[in-house]
mmCIF file with all atom_site columns, C-alpha atoms in Angstrom:
data_model
loop_
_atom_site.group_PDB
_atom_site.id
_atom_site.type_symbol
_atom_site.label_atom_id
_atom_site.label_alt_id
_atom_site.label_comp_id
_atom_site.label_asym_id
_atom_site.label_entity_id
_atom_site.label_seq_id
_atom_site.pdbx_PDB_ins_code
_atom_site.Cartn_x
_atom_site.Cartn_y
_atom_site.Cartn_z
_atom_site.occupancy
_atom_site.B_iso_or_equiv
_atom_site.pdbx_formal_charge
_atom_site.auth_seq_id
_atom_site.auth_comp_id
_atom_site.auth_asym_id
_atom_site.auth_atom_id
_atom_site.pdbx_PDB_model_num
ATOM 1   C CA . MET V 1 1   ? 90.787  131.065 64.221 1.00 0.00 ? 1   MET V CA 1
ATOM 2   C CA . GLN V 1 2   ? 94.248  132.383 63.608 1.00 0.00 ? 2   GLN V CA 1
ATOM 3   C CA . VAL V 1 3   ? 93.651  136.066 64.019 1.00 0.00 ? 3   VAL V CA 1
ATOM 4   C CA . LEU V 1 4   ? 91.269  138.208 66.128 1.00 0.00 ? 4   LEU V CA 1
ATOM 5   C CA . GLY V 1 5   ? 91.087  141.697 66.198 1.00 0.00 ? 5   GLY V CA 1
ATOM 6   C CA . ALA V 1 6   ? 90.494  143.456 69.513 1.00 0.00 ? 6   ALA V CA 1
ATOM 7   C CA . GLY V 1 7   ? 90.300  146.784 68.137 1.00 0.00 ? 7   GLY V CA 1
ATOM 8   C CA . VAL V 1 8   ? 86.843  148.596 67.993 1.00 0.00 ? 8   VAL V CA 1
ATOM 9   C CA . GLY V 1 9   ? 85.287  150.066 64.861 1.00 0.00 ? 9   GLY V CA 1
ATOM 10  C CA . ARG V 1 10  ? 86.807  152.952 63.002 1.00 0.00 ? 10  ARG V CA 1
ATOM 11  C CA . THR V 1 11  ? 90.311  152.073 63.835 1.00 0.00 ? 11  THR V CA 1
ATOM 12  C CA . GLY V 1 12  ? 91.182  150.813 60.295 1.00 0.00 ? 12  GLY V CA 1
ATOM 13  C CA . THR V 1 13  ? 89.289  147.417 60.807 1.00 0.00 ? 13  THR V CA 1
ATOM 14  C CA . MET V 1 14  ? 88.090  147.230 57.300 1.00 0.00 ? 14  MET V CA 1
ATOM 15  C CA . SER V 1 15  ? 91.703  147.976 56.142 1.00 0.00 ? 15  SER V CA 1
ATOM 16  C CA . LEU V 1 16  ? 92.850  145.240 58.509 1.00 0.00 ? 16  LEU V CA 1
ATOM 17  C CA . ARG V 1 17  ? 90.247  142.795 57.167 1.00 0.00 ? 17  ARG V CA 1
ATOM 18  C CA . THR V 1 18  ? 91.311  143.422 53.447 1.00 0.00 ? 18  THR V CA 1
ATOM 19  C CA . ALA V 1 19  ? 94.876  143.058 54.378 1.00 0.00 ? 19  ALA V CA 1
ATOM 20  C CA . LEU V 1 20  ? 94.212  139.813 56.279 1.00 0.00 ? 20  LEU V CA 1
ATOM 21  C CA . GLN V 1 21  ? 92.391  138.279 53.452 1.00 0.00 ? 21  GLN V CA 1
ATOM 22  C CA . GLN V 1 22  ? 95.090  139.421 50.809 1.00 0.00 ? 22  GLN V CA 1
ATOM 23  C CA . LEU V 1 23  ? 97.708  137.552 53.157 1.00 0.00 ? 23  LEU V CA 1
ATOM 24  C CA . GLY V 1 24  ? 95.573  134.441 52.932 1.00 0.00 ? 24  GLY V CA 1
ATOM 25  C CA . LEU V 1 25  ? 93.947  134.438 56.229 1.00 0.00 ? 25  LEU V CA 1
ATOM 26  C CA . GLY V 1 26  ? 90.587  134.999 55.249 1.00 0.00 ? 26  GLY V CA 1
ATOM 27  C CA . PRO V 1 27  ? 87.493  134.774 54.969 1.00 0.00 ? 27  PRO V CA 1
ATOM 28  C CA . CYS V 1 28  ? 87.703  137.374 57.757 1.00 0.00 ? 28  CYS V CA 1
ATOM 29  C CA . HIS V 1 29  ? 84.562  138.267 59.806 1.00 0.00 ? 29  HIS V CA 1
ATOM 30  C CA . HIS V 1 30  ? 83.689  141.874 60.077 1.00 0.00 ? 30  HIS V CA 1
ATOM 31  C CA . MET V 1 31  ? 80.357  143.767 61.177 1.00 0.00 ? 31  MET V CA 1
ATOM 32  C CA . ASP V 1 32  ? 79.747  143.939 57.395 1.00 0.00 ? 32  ASP V CA 1
ATOM 33  C CA . ALA V 1 33  ? 79.426  140.042 57.575 1.00 0.00 ? 33  ALA V CA 1
ATOM 34  C CA . VAL V 1 34  ? 76.568  140.576 60.187 1.00 0.00 ? 34  VAL V CA 1
ATOM 35  C CA . LEU V 1 35  ? 74.917  142.856 58.074 1.00 0.00 ? 35  LEU V CA 1
ATOM 36  C CA . GLN V 1 36  ? 74.976  140.485 55.081 1.00 0.00 ? 36  GLN V CA 1
ATOM 37  C CA . ASP V 1 37  ? 73.704  137.630 56.873 1.00 0.00 ? 37  ASP V CA 1
ATOM 38  C CA . MET V 1 38  ? 71.570  139.170 59.564 1.00 0.00 ? 38  MET V CA 1
ATOM 39  C CA . ALA V 1 39  ? 69.122  136.156 59.974 1.00 0.00 ? 39  ALA V CA 1
ATOM 40  C CA . ALA V 1 40  ? 71.702  133.813 60.957 1.00 0.00 ? 40  ALA V CA 1
ATOM 41  C CA . GLN V 1 41  ? 74.365  136.025 62.598 1.00 0.00 ? 41  GLN V CA 1
ATOM 42  C CA . VAL V 1 42  ? 72.233  138.466 64.854 1.00 0.00 ? 42  VAL V CA 1
ATOM 43  C CA . PRO V 1 43  ? 70.687  135.748 66.954 1.00 0.00 ? 43  PRO V CA 1
ATOM 44  C CA . LEU V 1 44  ? 74.215  134.194 67.333 1.00 0.00 ? 44  LEU V CA 1
ATOM 45  C CA . TRP V 1 45  ? 75.521  137.330 68.804 1.00 0.00 ? 45  TRP V CA 1
ATOM 46  C CA . VAL V 1 46  ? 72.497  138.154 70.750 1.00 0.00 ? 46  VAL V CA 1
ATOM 47  C CA . ALA V 1 47  ? 73.215  134.659 72.490 1.00 0.00 ? 47  ALA V CA 1
ATOM 48  C CA . ALA V 1 48  ? 76.942  135.572 72.984 1.00 0.00 ? 48  ALA V CA 1
ATOM 49  C CA . LEU V 1 49  ? 75.675  138.776 74.928 1.00 0.00 ? 49  LEU V CA 1
ATOM 50  C CA . ASP V 1 50  ? 73.724  136.580 76.957 1.00 0.00 ? 50  ASP V CA 1
ATOM 51  C CA . ASP V 1 51  ? 77.024  134.373 77.914 1.00 0.00 ? 51  ASP V CA 1
ATOM 52  C CA . LYS V 1 52  ? 75.901  131.668 75.459 1.00 0.00 ? 52  LYS V CA 1
ATOM 53  C CA . PRO V 1 53  ? 78.249  131.978 72.701 1.00 0.00 ? 53  PRO V CA 1
ATOM 54  C CA . ASP V 1 54  ? 78.614  129.466 69.820 1.00 0.00 ? 54  ASP V CA 1
ATOM 55  C CA . TRP V 1 55  ? 81.990  130.542 68.412 1.00 0.00 ? 55  TRP V CA 1
ATOM 56  C CA . PRO V 1 56  ? 82.125  127.843 65.965 1.00 0.00 ? 56  PRO V CA 1
ATOM 57  C CA . ALA V 1 57  ? 78.683  128.723 64.401 1.00 0.00 ? 57  ALA V CA 1
ATOM 58  C CA . ILE V 1 58  ? 79.497  132.434 64.550 1.00 0.00 ? 58  ILE V CA 1
ATOM 59  C CA . TYR V 1 59  ? 82.829  131.944 62.835 1.00 0.00 ? 59  TYR V CA 1
ATOM 60  C CA . ALA V 1 60  ? 81.853  129.304 60.333 1.00 0.00 ? 60  ALA V CA 1
ATOM 61  C CA . GLY V 1 61  ? 84.165  129.037 57.564 1.00 0.00 ? 61  GLY V CA 1
ATOM 62  C CA . GLN V 1 62  ? 86.283  131.979 58.644 1.00 0.00 ? 62  GLN V CA 1
ATOM 63  C CA . GLN V 1 63  ? 89.962  132.092 59.635 1.00 0.00 ? 63  GLN V CA 1
ATOM 64  C CA . SER V 1 64  ? 90.176  135.645 61.232 1.00 0.00 ? 64  SER V CA 1
ATOM 65  C CA . ALA V 1 65  ? 87.716  138.350 62.591 1.00 0.00 ? 65  ALA V CA 1
ATOM 66  C CA . VAL V 1 66  ? 88.031  141.948 63.187 1.00 0.00 ? 66  VAL V CA 1
ATOM 67  C CA . ASP V 1 67  ? 85.987  144.872 64.188 1.00 0.00 ? 67  ASP V CA 1
ATOM 68  C CA . TRP V 1 68  ? 82.650  144.611 66.386 1.00 0.00 ? 68  TRP V CA 1
ATOM 69  C CA . PRO V 1 69  ? 81.214  142.357 67.357 1.00 0.00 ? 69  PRO V CA 1
ATOM 70  C CA . THR V 1 70  ? 84.460  140.563 67.848 1.00 0.00 ? 70  THR V CA 1
ATOM 71  C CA . ALA V 1 71  ? 86.285  143.354 69.686 1.00 0.00 ? 71  ALA V CA 1
ATOM 72  C CA . SER V 1 72  ? 83.866  143.213 72.565 1.00 0.00 ? 72  SER V CA 1
ATOM 73  C CA . PHE V 1 73  ? 84.711  139.565 73.455 1.00 0.00 ? 73  PHE V CA 1
ATOM 74  C CA . TYR V 1 74  ? 88.473  139.434 73.305 1.00 0.00 ? 74  TYR V CA 1
ATOM 75  C CA . SER V 1 75  ? 88.906  138.078 76.577 1.00 0.00 ? 75  SER V CA 1
ATOM 76  C CA . GLU V 1 76  ? 86.330  134.961 75.832 1.00 0.00 ? 76  GLU V CA 1
ATOM 77  C CA . LEU V 1 77  ? 87.900  134.589 72.645 1.00 0.00 ? 77  LEU V CA 1
ATOM 78  C CA . HIS V 1 78  ? 91.475  134.288 74.297 1.00 0.00 ? 78  HIS V CA 1
ATOM 79  C CA . ALA V 1 79  ? 90.254  131.817 76.640 1.00 0.00 ? 79  ALA V CA 1
ATOM 80  C CA . THR V 1 80  ? 88.577  129.876 73.494 1.00 0.00 ? 80  THR V CA 1
ATOM 81  C CA . TYR V 1 81  ? 91.310  130.338 71.210 1.00 0.00 ? 81  TYR V CA 1
ATOM 82  C CA . PRO V 1 82  ? 94.549  130.459 73.052 1.00 0.00 ? 82  PRO V CA 1
ATOM 83  C CA . ASP V 1 83  ? 96.827  129.932 70.248 1.00 0.00 ? 83  ASP V CA 1
ATOM 84  C CA . ALA V 1 84  ? 95.265  132.848 68.102 1.00 0.00 ? 84  ALA V CA 1
ATOM 85  C CA . LYS V 1 85  ? 97.125  136.019 67.441 1.00 0.00 ? 85  LYS V CA 1
ATOM 86  C CA . PHE V 1 86  ? 95.347  139.142 68.450 1.00 0.00 ? 86  PHE V CA 1
ATOM 87  C CA . ILE V 1 87  ? 95.586  142.801 66.833 1.00 0.00 ? 87  ILE V CA 1
ATOM 88  C CA . LEU V 1 88  ? 94.767  145.794 68.660 1.00 0.00 ? 88  LEU V CA 1
ATOM 89  C CA . THR V 1 89  ? 93.967  148.353 66.111 1.00 0.00 ? 89  THR V CA 1
ATOM 90  C CA . HIS V 1 90  ? 94.145  151.919 67.471 1.00 0.00 ? 90  HIS V CA 1
ATOM 91  C CA . ARG V 1 91  ? 94.680  155.659 66.405 1.00 0.00 ? 91  ARG V CA 1
ATOM 92  C CA . ASP V 1 92  ? 94.643  159.183 67.968 1.00 0.00 ? 92  ASP V CA 1
ATOM 93  C CA . PRO V 1 93  ? 91.525  159.026 70.404 1.00 0.00 ? 93  PRO V CA 1
ATOM 94  C CA . ASN V 1 94  ? 90.269  162.432 69.401 1.00 0.00 ? 94  ASN V CA 1
ATOM 95  C CA . ALA V 1 95  ? 90.266  161.470 65.742 1.00 0.00 ? 95  ALA V CA 1
ATOM 96  C CA . TRP V 1 96  ? 88.641  158.132 66.587 1.00 0.00 ? 96  TRP V CA 1
ATOM 97  C CA . VAL V 1 97  ? 85.982  160.012 68.592 1.00 0.00 ? 97  VAL V CA 1
ATOM 98  C CA . GLU V 1 98  ? 85.224  162.167 65.746 1.00 0.00 ? 98  GLU V CA 1
ATOM 99  C CA . SER V 1 99  ? 84.811  159.348 63.268 1.00 0.00 ? 99  SER V CA 1
ATOM 100 C CA . PHE V 1 100 ? 82.914  156.951 65.566 1.00 0.00 ? 100 PHE V CA 1
ATOM 101 C CA . SER V 1 101 ? 80.474  159.803 66.481 1.00 0.00 ? 101 SER V CA 1
ATOM 102 C CA . GLU V 1 102 ? 79.880  160.831 62.905 1.00 0.00 ? 102 GLU V CA 1
ATOM 103 C CA . THR V 1 103 ? 79.384  157.123 61.750 1.00 0.00 ? 103 THR V CA 1
ATOM 104 C CA . ILE V 1 104 ? 78.532  154.291 64.082 1.00 0.00 ? 104 ILE V CA 1
ATOM 105 C CA . MET V 1 105 ? 76.772  156.396 66.760 1.00 0.00 ? 105 MET V CA 1
ATOM 106 C CA . THR V 1 106 ? 74.909  158.387 64.123 1.00 0.00 ? 106 THR V CA 1
ATOM 107 C CA . ALA V 1 107 ? 73.720  155.437 62.155 1.00 0.00 ? 107 ALA V CA 1
ATOM 108 C CA . LEU V 1 108 ? 72.778  153.545 65.481 1.00 0.00 ? 108 LEU V CA 1
ATOM 109 C CA . GLY V 1 109 ? 71.075  156.613 66.806 1.00 0.00 ? 109 GLY V CA 1
ATOM 110 C CA . GLY V 1 110 ? 68.531  156.511 63.887 1.00 0.00 ? 110 GLY V CA 1
ATOM 111 C CA . ARG V 1 111 ? 66.747  153.356 64.853 1.00 0.00 ? 111 ARG V CA 1
ATOM 112 C CA . SER V 1 112 ? 63.314  155.017 64.538 1.00 0.00 ? 112 SER V CA 1
ATOM 113 C CA . GLU V 1 113 ? 63.889  156.046 61.114 1.00 0.00 ? 113 GLU V CA 1
ATOM 114 C CA . ALA V 1 114 ? 65.458  152.715 60.017 1.00 0.00 ? 114 ALA V CA 1
ATOM 115 C CA . PRO V 1 115 ? 63.790  149.854 58.355 1.00 0.00 ? 115 PRO V CA 1
ATOM 116 C CA . PRO V 1 116 ? 62.065  147.369 60.620 1.00 0.00 ? 116 PRO V CA 1
ATOM 117 C CA . GLU V 1 117 ? 64.249  144.762 59.210 1.00 0.00 ? 117 GLU V CA 1
ATOM 118 C CA . LEU V 1 118 ? 67.307  146.609 60.552 1.00 0.00 ? 118 LEU V CA 1
ATOM 119 C CA . HIS V 1 119 ? 66.085  146.948 64.240 1.00 0.00 ? 119 HIS V CA 1
ATOM 120 C CA . ALA V 1 120 ? 67.157  143.747 65.728 1.00 0.00 ? 120 ALA V CA 1
ATOM 121 C CA . TRP V 1 121 ? 70.679  144.143 64.174 1.00 0.00 ? 121 TRP V CA 1
ATOM 122 C CA . MET V 1 122 ? 70.972  147.510 65.333 1.00 0.00 ? 122 MET V CA 1
ATOM 123 C CA . ASP V 1 123 ? 69.796  146.538 68.995 1.00 0.00 ? 123 ASP V CA 1
ATOM 124 C CA . MET V 1 124 ? 72.455  143.833 69.114 1.00 0.00 ? 124 MET V CA 1
ATOM 125 C CA . ALA V 1 125 ? 74.833  146.475 67.653 1.00 0.00 ? 125 ALA V CA 1
ATOM 126 C CA . LEU V 1 126 ? 74.182  148.899 70.370 1.00 0.00 ? 126 LEU V CA 1
ATOM 127 C CA . ALA V 1 127 ? 74.509  146.281 73.133 1.00 0.00 ? 127 ALA V CA 1
ATOM 128 C CA . VAL V 1 128 ? 77.746  145.116 71.726 1.00 0.00 ? 128 VAL V CA 1
ATOM 129 C CA . ILE V 1 129 ? 79.135  148.577 71.747 1.00 0.00 ? 129 ILE V CA 1
ATOM 130 C CA . ALA V 1 130 ? 77.883  149.213 75.244 1.00 0.00 ? 130 ALA V CA 1
ATOM 131 C CA . ARG V 1 131 ? 79.690  146.255 76.281 1.00 0.00 ? 131 ARG V CA 1
ATOM 132 C CA . ALA V 1 132 ? 82.978  147.790 75.275 1.00 0.00 ? 132 ALA V CA 1
ATOM 133 C CA . GLY V 1 133 ? 81.866  150.697 77.177 1.00 0.00 ? 133 GLY V CA 1
ATOM 134 C CA . PHE V 1 134 ? 80.475  153.005 74.531 1.00 0.00 ? 134 PHE V CA 1
ATOM 135 C CA . CYS V 1 135 ? 76.723  154.436 75.193 1.00 0.00 ? 135 CYS V CA 1
ATOM 136 C CA . HIS V 1 136 ? 74.318  156.868 73.521 1.00 0.00 ? 136 HIS V CA 1
ATOM 137 C CA . GLY V 1 137 ? 74.420  160.163 75.478 1.00 0.00 ? 137 GLY V CA 1
ATOM 138 C CA . MET V 1 138 ? 78.061  159.923 76.554 1.00 0.00 ? 138 MET V CA 1
ATOM 139 C CA . SER V 1 139 ? 80.189  163.036 75.840 1.00 0.00 ? 139 SER V CA 1
ATOM 140 C CA . ASN V 1 140 ? 83.155  163.178 73.458 1.00 0.00 ? 140 ASN V CA 1
ATOM 141 C CA . ASP V 1 141 ? 85.472  163.310 76.461 1.00 0.00 ? 141 ASP V CA 1
ATOM 142 C CA . GLU V 1 142 ? 83.675  160.227 77.987 1.00 0.00 ? 142 GLU V CA 1
ATOM 143 C CA . PHE V 1 143 ? 83.978  158.415 74.552 1.00 0.00 ? 143 PHE V CA 1
ATOM 144 C CA . ALA V 1 144 ? 87.899  159.422 74.574 1.00 0.00 ? 144 ALA V CA 1
ATOM 145 C CA . VAL V 1 145 ? 88.259  157.831 77.958 1.00 0.00 ? 145 VAL V CA 1
ATOM 146 C CA . GLY V 1 146 ? 86.415  154.816 76.998 1.00 0.00 ? 146 GLY V CA 1
ATOM 147 C CA . PHE V 1 147 ? 88.496  154.246 74.021 1.00 0.00 ? 147 PHE V CA 1
ATOM 148 C CA . GLU V 1 148 ? 91.778  154.341 75.970 1.00 0.00 ? 148 GLU V CA 1
ATOM 149 C CA . ALA V 1 149 ? 90.289  152.125 78.715 1.00 0.00 ? 149 ALA V CA 1
ATOM 150 C CA . HIS V 1 150 ? 89.237  149.406 76.150 1.00 0.00 ? 150 HIS V CA 1
ATOM 151 C CA . ASN V 1 151 ? 92.853  149.455 74.591 1.00 0.00 ? 151 ASN V CA 1
ATOM 152 C CA . ALA V 1 152 ? 94.424  149.264 77.963 1.00 0.00 ? 152 ALA V CA 1
ATOM 153 C CA . ALA V 1 153 ? 92.111  146.242 79.041 1.00 0.00 ? 153 ALA V CA 1
ATOM 154 C CA . VAL V 1 154 ? 92.998  144.671 76.052 1.00 0.00 ? 154 VAL V CA 1
ATOM 155 C CA . GLN V 1 155 ? 96.766  145.011 76.858 1.00 0.00 ? 155 GLN V CA 1
ATOM 156 C CA . ALA V 1 156 ? 95.951  143.672 80.178 1.00 0.00 ? 156 ALA V CA 1
ATOM 157 C CA . ALA V 1 157 ? 94.060  140.579 79.179 1.00 0.00 ? 157 ALA V CA 1
ATOM 158 C CA . ILE V 1 158 ? 96.383  139.449 75.994 1.00 0.00 ? 158 ILE V CA 1
ATOM 159 C CA . PRO V 1 159 ? 99.803  138.221 76.647 1.00 0.00 ? 159 PRO V CA 1
ATOM 160 C CA . ALA V 1 160 ? 102.270 140.530 74.839 1.00 0.00 ? 160 ALA V CA 1
ATOM 161 C CA . SER V 1 161 ? 103.643 137.570 72.719 1.00 0.00 ? 161 SER V CA 1
ATOM 162 C CA . HIS V 1 162 ? 100.142 137.285 71.177 1.00 0.00 ? 162 HIS V CA 1
ATOM 163 C CA . LEU V 1 163 ? 99.331  140.959 70.797 1.00 0.00 ? 163 LEU V CA 1
ATOM 164 C CA . LEU V 1 164 ? 100.161 143.354 68.078 1.00 0.00 ? 164 LEU V CA 1
ATOM 165 C CA . GLU V 1 165 ? 99.405  146.923 68.819 1.00 0.00 ? 165 GLU V CA 1
ATOM 166 C CA . PHE V 1 166 ? 98.684  148.507 65.517 1.00 0.00 ? 166 PHE V CA 1
ATOM 167 C CA . GLN V 1 167 ? 97.896  151.386 63.409 1.00 0.00 ? 167 GLN V CA 1
ATOM 168 C CA . VAL V 1 168 ? 96.913  150.862 59.823 1.00 0.00 ? 168 VAL V CA 1
ATOM 169 C CA . LYS V 1 169 ? 99.135  153.720 58.798 1.00 0.00 ? 169 LYS V CA 1
ATOM 170 C CA . GLU V 1 170 ? 102.341 151.731 59.730 1.00 0.00 ? 170 GLU V CA 1
ATOM 171 C CA . GLY V 1 171 ? 101.670 149.383 56.930 1.00 0.00 ? 171 GLY V CA 1
ATOM 172 C CA . TRP V 1 172 ? 102.685 145.880 56.007 1.00 0.00 ? 172 TRP V CA 1
ATOM 173 C CA . GLY V 1 173 ? 105.993 145.620 58.102 1.00 0.00 ? 173 GLY V CA 1
ATOM 174 C CA . PRO V 1 174 ? 104.692 145.276 61.589 1.00 0.00 ? 174 PRO V CA 1
ATOM 175 C CA . LEU V 1 175 ? 101.754 143.217 60.584 1.00 0.00 ? 175 LEU V CA 1
ATOM 176 C CA . CYS V 1 176 ? 103.581 140.730 58.544 1.00 0.00 ? 176 CYS V CA 1
ATOM 177 C CA . ASP V 1 177 ? 106.321 140.551 61.029 1.00 0.00 ? 177 ASP V CA 1
ATOM 178 C CA . PHE V 1 178 ? 103.923 139.621 63.640 1.00 0.00 ? 178 PHE V CA 1
ATOM 179 C CA . LEU V 1 179 ? 102.256 136.989 61.492 1.00 0.00 ? 179 LEU V CA 1
ATOM 180 C CA . GLY V 1 180 ? 105.350 135.769 60.196 1.00 0.00 ? 180 GLY V CA 1
ATOM 181 C CA . VAL V 1 181 ? 104.455 136.033 56.447 1.00 0.00 ? 181 VAL V CA 1
ATOM 182 C CA . ASP V 1 182 ? 106.204 137.894 53.563 1.00 0.00 ? 182 ASP V CA 1
ATOM 183 C CA . VAL V 1 183 ? 105.237 141.280 52.674 1.00 0.00 ? 183 VAL V CA 1
ATOM 184 C CA . PRO V 1 184 ? 103.292 141.339 49.547 1.00 0.00 ? 184 PRO V CA 1
ATOM 185 C CA . GLU V 1 185 ? 103.598 143.598 46.598 1.00 0.00 ? 185 GLU V CA 1
ATOM 186 C CA . GLY V 1 186 ? 101.685 146.681 46.712 1.00 0.00 ? 186 GLY V CA 1
ATOM 187 C CA . GLU V 1 187 ? 100.392 149.294 49.011 1.00 0.00 ? 187 GLU V CA 1
ATOM 188 C CA . PHE V 1 188 ? 98.612  148.392 52.391 1.00 0.00 ? 188 PHE V CA 1
ATOM 189 C CA . PRO V 1 189 ? 94.926  148.615 51.786 1.00 0.00 ? 189 PRO V CA 1
ATOM 190 C CA . ARG V 1 190 ? 93.048  151.682 52.851 1.00 0.00 ? 190 ARG V CA 1
ATOM 191 C CA . THR V 1 191 ? 89.207  151.230 52.870 1.00 0.00 ? 191 THR V CA 1
ATOM 192 C CA . ASN V 1 192 ? 86.037  152.306 54.339 1.00 0.00 ? 192 ASN V CA 1
ATOM 193 C CA . ASP V 1 193 ? 86.352  156.132 54.909 1.00 0.00 ? 193 ASP V CA 1
ATOM 194 C CA . ARG V 1 194 ? 83.342  157.656 56.090 1.00 0.00 ? 194 ARG V CA 1
ATOM 195 C CA . LYS V 1 195 ? 81.496  157.811 52.640 1.00 0.00 ? 195 LYS V CA 1
ATOM 196 C CA . GLN V 1 196 ? 82.171  154.153 52.285 1.00 0.00 ? 196 GLN V CA 1
ATOM 197 C CA . PHE V 1 197 ? 80.649  153.451 55.642 1.00 0.00 ? 197 PHE V CA 1
ATOM 198 C CA . TRP V 1 198 ? 77.363  155.009 54.673 1.00 0.00 ? 198 TRP V CA 1
ATOM 199 C CA . GLU V 1 199 ? 77.393  153.163 51.549 1.00 0.00 ? 199 GLU V CA 1
ATOM 200 C CA . LEU V 1 200 ? 77.998  149.850 53.248 1.00 0.00 ? 200 LEU V CA 1
ATOM 201 C CA . MET V 1 201 ? 75.193  150.690 55.642 1.00 0.00 ? 201 MET V CA 1
ATOM 202 C CA . GLU V 1 202 ? 72.908  151.413 52.573 1.00 0.00 ? 202 GLU V CA 1
ATOM 203 C CA . GLU V 1 203 ? 73.533  148.094 51.064 1.00 0.00 ? 203 GLU V CA 1
ATOM 204 C CA . GLY V 1 204 ? 73.083  146.388 54.550 1.00 0.00 ? 204 GLY V CA 1
ATOM 205 C CA . GLY V 1 205 ? 69.678  147.908 54.511 1.00 0.00 ? 205 GLY V CA 1
ATOM 206 C CA . ALA V 1 206 ? 68.785  147.110 51.088 1.00 0.00 ? 206 ALA V CA 1
#
């Protein structure tokens, strides 16, 4: 694993995944990869939550990983892949809370209405998110505090020489400088707005 994302969901992780793959650092693992292969991936992440991770199996065929579940295991992953570079995607806390509440938490809060085949994935996802400090029933203020606490914990755990704090609105420059690669042609990818999030969820449940 060459690059690992420590930023939680709804901080531009899908855009970063697309960018890393465009830079030749893919395939890049993302929660979408879990949804597309739930039979294999969900048990592996449940084991990781039980402190029995099999990182080579989880990331088989991947060069990088972003988003949850990865973001909840940054400390363990740094110990396992000490030479990997870490990227902490972030954004304004209040904007993040609004996006997180209206997408991820809303989707996972609908477990009782979800198809049975999604229940194991939803349970795992809720546990992963709780591991990062976010649980159903928390207020928006508590989510914002948790968001900043997660970011601070990442900053404390990962050496500055191996960590890029990054907002996708900054574009290619900081990312390419950090990775030591040339800036590609074209604009930095912008993907997975709230509409696209729900489309991905529907595809995963299909």
